Amino acid sequence: RVYTQSHFDYVIAGMAELAERKASLRGMRFTYTPPFLRHFTARFAPV
């Protein structure tokens, strides 16, 4: 896979925004986890 500078710029901008908002972000908890491939089909609710 090939990544361009614009891909990295996008990721950096997203991480900067996340860092600015970190105090207002809350965690999530699982409400449903299937027996297989849980990271694809799990459901979450705010903590």
PDB file of C-alpha atoms in Angstrom:
ATOM      1  CA  ARG A   1       0.000   0.000   0.000  1.00  0.00           C
ATOM      2  CA  VAL A   2       1.227   3.475  -0.827  1.00  0.00           C
ATOM      3  CA  TYR A   3       0.533   6.502   1.362  1.00  0.00           C
ATOM      4  CA  THR A   4       0.976  10.057   0.164  1.00  0.00           C
ATOM      5  CA  GLN A   5       1.826  13.170   2.143  1.00  0.00           C
ATOM      6  CA  SER A   6      -1.865  14.133   2.085  1.00  0.00           C
ATOM      7  CA  HIS A   7      -2.731  10.869   3.866  1.00  0.00           C
ATOM      8  CA  PHE A   8      -0.257  11.674   6.636  1.00  0.00           C
ATOM      9  CA  ASP A   9      -1.450  15.284   6.830  1.00  0.00           C
ATOM     10  CA  TYR A  10      -5.024  14.040   7.296  1.00  0.00           C
ATOM     11  CA  VAL A  11      -4.014  11.682  10.112  1.00  0.00           C
ATOM     12  CA  ILE A  12      -1.942  14.373  11.831  1.00  0.00           C
ATOM     13  CA  ALA A  13      -4.844  16.849  11.675  1.00  0.00           C
ATOM     14  CA  GLY A  14      -7.198  14.241  13.133  1.00  0.00           C
ATOM     15  CA  MET A  15      -4.830  13.432  15.980  1.00  0.00           C
ATOM     16  CA  ALA A  16      -4.381  17.143  16.747  1.00  0.00           C
ATOM     17  CA  GLU A  17      -8.159  17.599  16.937  1.00  0.00           C
ATOM     18  CA  LEU A  18      -8.458  14.552  19.182  1.00  0.00           C
ATOM     19  CA  ALA A  19      -5.765  15.933  21.506  1.00  0.00           C
ATOM     20  CA  GLU A  20      -7.633  19.249  21.760  1.00  0.00           C
ATOM     21  CA  ARG A  21     -10.903  17.503  22.670  1.00  0.00           C
ATOM     22  CA  LYS A  22      -9.519  14.794  24.968  1.00  0.00           C
ATOM     23  CA  ALA A  23     -10.903  16.366  28.161  1.00  0.00           C
ATOM     24  CA  SER A  24     -14.470  16.221  26.824  1.00  0.00           C
ATOM     25  CA  LEU A  25     -14.320  12.689  25.380  1.00  0.00           C
ATOM     26  CA  ARG A  26     -15.753   9.821  27.390  1.00  0.00           C
ATOM     27  CA  GLY A  27     -15.143   6.102  27.286  1.00  0.00           C
ATOM     28  CA  MET A  28     -17.329   3.396  25.787  1.00  0.00           C
ATOM     29  CA  ARG A  29     -18.416   0.012  27.120  1.00  0.00           C
ATOM     30  CA  PHE A  30     -19.443  -3.130  25.292  1.00  0.00           C
ATOM     31  CA  THR A  31     -23.184  -3.799  25.180  1.00  0.00           C
ATOM     32  CA  TYR A  32     -22.901  -6.759  22.808  1.00  0.00           C
ATOM     33  CA  THR A  33     -19.932  -8.927  21.866  1.00  0.00           C
ATOM     34  CA  PRO A  34     -20.274 -11.812  19.435  1.00  0.00           C
ATOM     35  CA  PRO A  35     -18.197 -14.948  19.972  1.00  0.00           C
ATOM     36  CA  PHE A  36     -16.087 -14.323  16.849  1.00  0.00           C
ATOM     37  CA  LEU A  37     -14.702 -11.175  15.207  1.00  0.00           C
ATOM     38  CA  ARG A  38     -15.842  -9.049  18.114  1.00  0.00           C
ATOM     39  CA  HIS A  39     -13.910  -5.992  16.937  1.00  0.00           C
ATOM     40  CA  PHE A  40     -16.009  -5.839  13.737  1.00  0.00           C
ATOM     41  CA  THR A  41     -19.548  -6.335  15.056  1.00  0.00           C
ATOM     42  CA  ALA A  42     -19.516  -5.319  18.725  1.00  0.00           C
ATOM     43  CA  ARG A  43     -21.956  -2.704  19.978  1.00  0.00           C
ATOM     44  CA  PHE A  44     -21.072   0.038  22.441  1.00  0.00           C
ATOM     45  CA  ALA A  45     -22.676   2.546  24.808  1.00  0.00           C
ATOM     46  CA  PRO A  46     -21.179   5.589  26.535  1.00  0.00           C
ATOM     47  CA  VAL A  47     -19.738   5.012  30.017  1.00  0.00           C
TER      48      VAL A  47
END
